[in-house]
Coordinates of C-alpha atoms and ligand atoms in Angstrom, one line a residue:
M14 CA 125.4 62.7 151.5
P15 CA 128.3 64.2 153.3
L16 CA 129.2 63.8 157.0
F17 CA 128.9 67.1 157.2
T18 CA 126.0 68.5 155.7
Q19 CA 123.6 68.9 158.2
R20 CA 125.5 70.9 160.8
D21 CA 128.1 72.8 159.1
I22 CA 126.4 74.3 156.1
H23 CA 122.9 76.2 155.8
G24 CA 120.6 75.2 157.9
S25 CA 117.4 76.7 159.7
E26 CA 119.4 78.0 162.4
I27 CA 120.2 76.2 165.9
T28 CA 121.5 78.9 167.8
P29 CA 119.5 82.2 168.1
R30 CA 121.4 85.2 167.4
D31 CA 120.8 86.6 171.1
I32 CA 122.3 83.8 172.5
Y33 CA 125.0 83.5 169.9
L34 CA 126.0 87.2 170.6
N35 CA 125.9 86.7 174.3
R36 CA 128.3 83.7 173.8
R37 CA 130.8 85.7 171.6
G38 CA 130.6 88.4 174.2
L39 CA 132.1 86.1 176.8
L40 CA 134.2 84.2 174.3
L41 CA 135.9 87.3 173.0
G42 CA 135.7 89.9 175.9
A43 CA 138.3 93.0 175.7
A44 CA 139.6 91.0 172.7
G45 CA 137.0 91.7 170.5
L46 CA 136.6 95.2 171.4
A47 CA 140.4 95.8 170.3
L48 CA 139.7 94.2 167.1
S49 CA 136.7 96.1 166.1
A50 CA 138.6 99.2 167.0
G51 CA 141.3 98.4 165.2
G52 CA 139.3 97.7 162.3
G53 CA 141.6 99.9 159.8
A54 CA 140.4 100.0 156.6
G55 CA 136.7 100.4 157.2
A56 CA 137.6 104.1 158.6
A57 CA 136.9 105.9 155.3
T58 CA 133.2 107.7 155.1
L59 CA 131.4 107.8 151.9
Q60 CA 128.8 109.5 150.9
G61 CA 126.1 108.0 148.8
I62 CA 122.8 109.8 146.8
P63 CA 119.6 109.3 148.2
S64 CA 117.9 106.6 146.3
P65 CA 113.9 105.7 145.7
F66 CA 114.7 102.1 145.7
S67 CA 115.4 102.4 149.5
T68 CA 112.9 101.3 151.9
D69 CA 112.2 103.7 154.7
E70 CA 112.0 100.6 157.1
K71 CA 114.8 101.1 159.9
P72 CA 118.0 99.5 159.3
T73 CA 119.4 96.6 161.2
S74 CA 122.4 98.0 163.6
R75 CA 125.5 98.3 162.0
E76 CA 127.0 95.9 164.5
D77 CA 124.3 93.3 163.7
V78 CA 125.4 93.5 160.0
T79 CA 128.8 93.3 160.4
S80 CA 129.0 90.4 162.9
Y81 CA 126.5 88.4 161.7
N82 CA 127.3 86.9 158.2
N83 CA 127.7 83.9 156.0
F84 CA 130.8 83.8 154.1
Y85 CA 131.9 80.8 153.8
E86 CA 135.3 81.2 152.5
F87 CA 135.8 82.4 156.2
G88 CA 134.1 79.7 157.5
V89 CA 130.6 78.4 158.3
D90 CA 129.9 80.0 161.7
K91 CA 127.9 83.5 161.7
S92 CA 130.8 84.8 163.7
D93 CA 133.8 83.3 161.6
P94 CA 133.8 86.3 158.5
K95 CA 134.3 89.2 160.7
Q96 CA 136.8 87.1 163.3
R97 CA 138.5 85.6 160.3
S98 CA 138.7 88.1 157.4
G99 CA 141.1 90.5 158.9
A100 CA 144.0 89.1 156.5
L101 CA 142.3 89.6 153.4
K102 CA 143.9 92.2 151.3
T103 CA 141.2 94.1 149.0
S104 CA 144.1 96.3 147.5
P105 CA 144.9 96.0 144.8
W106 CA 142.6 94.3 143.2
T107 CA 141.4 93.4 139.7
V108 CA 137.9 92.9 138.3
R109 CA 137.9 91.1 135.1
V110 CA 134.9 91.6 132.8
D111 CA 135.0 89.2 129.8
G112 CA 132.8 86.7 127.7
L113 CA 130.4 87.9 125.5
V114 CA 131.0 91.8 125.1
N115 CA 132.4 94.0 122.8
N116 CA 134.8 95.7 125.8
P117 CA 136.4 93.1 127.5
A118 CA 139.3 94.3 130.4
D119 CA 141.0 93.3 133.3
Y120 CA 140.3 96.8 135.6
Q121 CA 142.2 97.9 138.6
L122 CA 139.2 98.7 141.1
E123 CA 139.7 102.0 140.9
D124 CA 139.6 102.2 137.5
F125 CA 136.5 99.7 137.4
L126 CA 134.9 102.2 140.1
K127 CA 135.5 105.8 138.6
P128 CA 132.5 106.2 136.4
Y129 CA 129.9 105.6 139.3
A130 CA 128.2 107.5 141.5
L131 CA 127.5 105.7 144.8
E132 CA 123.8 105.5 145.5
D133 CA 122.4 104.7 149.2
R134 CA 120.0 101.8 148.8
I135 CA 118.6 100.7 151.8
Y136 CA 117.7 97.5 151.2
R137 CA 115.5 94.4 152.6
H138 CA 117.6 91.3 152.9
R139 CA 116.4 87.9 153.3
C140 CA 118.8 84.7 153.9
V141 CA 117.5 81.6 152.6
E142 CA 117.5 80.2 156.2
A143 CA 114.9 82.4 156.8
W144 CA 116.5 85.6 158.7
S145 CA 116.4 89.0 157.4
M146 CA 118.0 92.4 158.1
V147 CA 117.7 95.9 156.3
V148 CA 120.9 96.8 155.1
P149 CA 122.3 100.6 154.3
W150 CA 124.0 99.5 151.1
L151 CA 126.0 102.2 149.0
G152 CA 126.7 101.0 145.4
F153 CA 125.5 101.6 141.9
P154 CA 123.7 99.9 139.3
L155 CA 125.3 96.6 137.7
A156 CA 123.6 98.0 134.5
E157 CA 126.1 100.7 134.0
V158 CA 129.0 98.2 134.2
L159 CA 127.1 95.9 131.6
K160 CA 126.7 98.9 129.4
R161 CA 130.3 99.8 129.5
A162 CA 131.0 96.3 128.7
D163 CA 128.5 96.3 125.9
P164 CA 127.1 93.1 125.9
Q165 CA 126.9 91.0 122.0
G166 CA 123.9 89.8 120.9
A167 CA 124.1 86.4 121.9
A168 CA 124.5 87.3 125.8
R169 CA 121.6 86.0 128.2
Y170 CA 123.3 85.5 131.3
V171 CA 125.9 87.0 133.6
A172 CA 128.2 84.8 135.7
F173 CA 130.5 86.2 138.6
Q174 CA 133.3 84.7 140.7
T175 CA 134.8 85.2 144.2
L176 CA 138.1 85.5 144.8
V177 CA 140.3 82.1 145.6
R178 CA 143.0 82.7 147.9
P179 CA 143.8 80.1 150.3
S180 CA 146.4 82.0 152.2
E181 CA 144.1 84.6 153.5
M182 CA 140.6 82.5 153.7
P183 CA 140.9 80.0 155.9
G184 CA 137.5 78.3 154.7
Q185 CA 139.4 77.4 151.4
R186 CA 141.7 75.3 153.4
G187 CA 142.2 72.0 155.4
L188 CA 140.0 69.1 155.2
F189 CA 136.4 70.0 155.6
Q190 CA 135.5 72.6 152.7
A191 CA 132.0 73.7 152.7
L192 CA 131.7 74.4 148.9
D193 CA 133.6 74.1 145.5
W194 CA 136.0 77.4 145.0
P195 CA 135.7 79.8 143.5
Y196 CA 132.2 80.8 144.9
V197 CA 130.3 81.4 141.4
E198 CA 126.4 82.7 140.9
G199 CA 124.9 83.9 138.1
L200 CA 121.7 86.2 136.7
R201 CA 119.7 86.2 133.7
L202 CA 120.8 89.1 131.9
D203 CA 117.2 91.1 132.6
E204 CA 117.7 90.3 136.1
A205 CA 121.4 91.9 136.1
M206 CA 120.1 95.0 133.9
H207 CA 117.1 95.6 136.4
P208 CA 117.6 99.0 138.6
L209 CA 117.0 97.0 141.9
T210 CA 120.3 95.2 140.9
I211 CA 123.6 97.0 142.7
L212 CA 127.2 96.3 143.2
A213 CA 127.7 97.4 146.6
T214 CA 131.4 99.0 147.8
G215 CA 130.0 100.2 150.9
L216 CA 127.6 100.1 153.9
Y217 CA 126.5 102.3 156.3
G218 CA 128.3 105.2 155.0
E219 CA 131.8 103.1 155.0
V220 CA 133.8 101.2 152.9
L221 CA 132.5 97.6 152.9
P222 CA 134.0 95.6 155.9
N223 CA 135.9 92.2 154.6
Q224 CA 133.1 90.1 156.3
N225 CA 130.4 91.7 153.6
G226 CA 132.1 91.1 150.6
A227 CA 134.8 93.5 150.5
P228 CA 135.8 95.3 148.1
L229 CA 132.9 94.4 145.9
R230 CA 129.9 92.3 146.1
L231 CA 126.6 91.9 144.3
V232 CA 123.0 92.8 146.1
V233 CA 119.7 91.4 144.5
P234 CA 117.5 92.4 147.2
W235 CA 114.6 90.5 146.0
K236 CA 116.5 87.0 145.9
Y237 CA 117.7 85.2 148.8
G238 CA 121.4 86.5 150.2
F239 CA 123.4 83.5 148.6
K240 CA 122.9 85.0 145.2
G241 CA 124.8 88.0 146.5
I242 CA 128.3 87.1 145.6
K243 CA 130.8 88.9 147.7
S244 CA 134.5 89.7 147.1
I245 CA 134.1 89.5 143.0
V246 CA 136.8 89.0 141.0
R247 CA 135.2 88.2 137.4
V248 CA 132.0 88.8 135.5
T249 CA 131.2 87.1 132.4
L250 CA 128.7 87.5 130.0
T251 CA 127.3 84.1 128.5
D252 CA 125.0 82.5 126.3
K253 CA 124.2 79.9 128.7
Q254 CA 122.8 79.7 132.4
P255 CA 125.7 79.7 134.5
P256 CA 126.6 77.2 137.3
T257 CA 125.7 78.5 140.7
S258 CA 127.8 77.6 144.0
W259 CA 124.7 76.4 146.3
N260 CA 122.7 74.6 143.1
I261 CA 126.2 72.8 143.1
Q262 CA 126.1 71.8 146.7
N263 CA 122.6 70.9 146.6
A264 CA 120.6 71.1 143.4
R265 CA 117.3 69.6 145.4
E266 CA 117.4 72.6 147.9
Y267 CA 119.0 75.6 146.0
G268 CA 117.6 76.4 142.4
F269 CA 119.0 79.5 140.2
Y270 CA 116.5 81.8 140.4
A271 CA 116.1 81.7 144.2
N272 CA 113.3 84.7 144.3
V273 CA 111.9 85.0 147.8
N274 CA 108.8 83.0 147.9
P275 CA 106.9 82.3 151.1
Q276 CA 104.8 79.8 149.3
V277 CA 107.7 77.6 148.2
D278 CA 109.0 76.0 151.2
H279 CA 112.7 75.0 151.6
P280 CA 113.1 70.7 151.7
R281 CA 114.0 71.2 155.4
W282 CA 112.4 74.4 156.8
S283 CA 109.5 76.8 156.0
Q284 CA 109.8 79.9 154.1
A285 CA 106.4 81.5 154.9
N286 CA 108.0 83.8 157.6
E287 CA 111.6 85.2 158.6
R288 CA 113.4 85.8 161.9
V289 CA 114.3 89.7 162.0
I290 CA 118.1 89.9 163.3
G291 CA 118.1 92.3 165.9
S292 CA 114.4 92.3 167.3
G293 CA 115.2 89.9 170.4
L294 CA 115.0 86.3 171.5
F295 CA 111.2 86.4 171.6
A296 CA 110.1 88.7 168.9
R297 CA 107.8 87.3 166.7
R298 CA 108.4 86.0 163.3
K299 CA 107.8 88.4 160.4
P300 CA 105.4 86.9 157.3
T301 CA 108.3 86.6 154.4
L302 CA 107.0 88.8 151.1
T303 CA 106.9 87.4 148.0
F304 CA 110.0 88.5 145.9
N305 CA 110.8 90.1 149.5
G306 CA 108.4 93.2 148.9
Y307 CA 109.9 93.9 145.3
G308 CA 107.2 92.4 143.5
E309 CA 105.9 95.4 142.2
Q310 CA 109.1 96.1 140.6
V311 CA 110.1 92.7 139.4
A312 CA 107.6 90.3 139.4
G313 CA 107.1 91.0 135.3
L314 CA 110.6 89.3 134.9
Y315 CA 109.1 86.1 135.6
S316 CA 105.8 86.3 133.7
G317 CA 105.0 83.0 132.3
L318 CA 107.5 81.1 134.2
D319 CA 106.7 78.5 137.0
L320 CA 108.3 79.9 140.3
R321 CA 107.5 76.2 141.8
T322 CA 109.9 74.4 139.6
N323 CA 112.4 77.3 138.7
F324 CA 112.9 78.2 142.5
Ligands
MTE407 N1 131.8 84.1 148.3 C1 130.6 84.5 149.0 N2 129.6 85.0 148.9 C2 128.3 84.7 149.3 C3 128.2 84.1 150.6 C4 129.4 83.2 150.6 O1 129.7 82.3 151.6 N3 130.5 83.3 149.7 N4 127.1 84.0 151.2 C5 126.0 84.0 150.7 C6 124.8 84.0 151.8 S1 124.3 82.6 151.9 C7 124.4 85.2 152.1 S2 123.1 85.5 153.1 C8 124.9 86.6 152.0 C9 125.1 87.4 153.2 O2 125.7 88.9 153.3 P1 126.1 89.5 154.5 O3 126.8 88.7 155.5 O4 126.5 90.8 154.0 O5 124.8 89.6 155.2 O6 126.5 86.8 151.1 C10 126.4 85.8 150.2 N5 127.5 85.9 149.8
MO408 MO1 121.9 83.3 152.8

């Protein structure tokens, strides 16, 4: 086992978020304020179409959604993505769509996005580390992208890749690197085509902040958060199940499916309940729901599959 494993990567969290925020406030002080005020690119406002798939639960505060993040390309602490992603250049940006499709293409982001209307999608977001939020995303169905690509008959999976750019991603430099790069993820084609699966370009009515995966990230609300790959540069249709970053890192702890499941514990902690970010230090934990509460829509995808072995 690598020396750093227990402290530096996914663990049931040690520092409760409220303590973390206080500590961060003390450390950053006025500099922290200046950073968020000068945040630059995030200023553009976006208008989304309401979606019947949105939850009516109260969204987690914008401050929490944008300052408590996992994005290991920028470091392994929850505060690293916000503090260390300012130098990431998200324009120009190209997205490659390739593999088993009839219309492969390298798109400039603007051309890639042009056909799609943005929808408001307020989704529950459950990290494998047993914390959760409710996030008001802006995005569009991944299915639309796949239809435009026109999958060939043999295509059964969709593989995704994040940018590799060590000059702007400090977590990709230096002696200790938490994961192999690029960060890679994948879905079965039917999961990718499901109407709940979206590509997000914004949240809270604004362009995605870098720390949340600008300019384009995947959101699959019935799966653990690590499936929601950030800062995507490539989407590839394949006939074989693609490798995924956390499964490569530790296959015993992280499977390909990663469906939220309170009945299948992580080998090192329970998945039965979750800490709701923003609910305060002494708030009661919330029971975790099967498929993160989206079972009615997605359970049919897995009929006949043993979700204990296919975790
Ligand atoms: N490229 C990349 N994508 C990533 C990650 C990452 O480290 N790198 N972390 C994942 C994890 S573990 C989670 S919980 C979510 C967090 O998304 P958020 O910071 O927008 O809440 O992003 C996922 N996508
Ligand atoms: Mo996560």
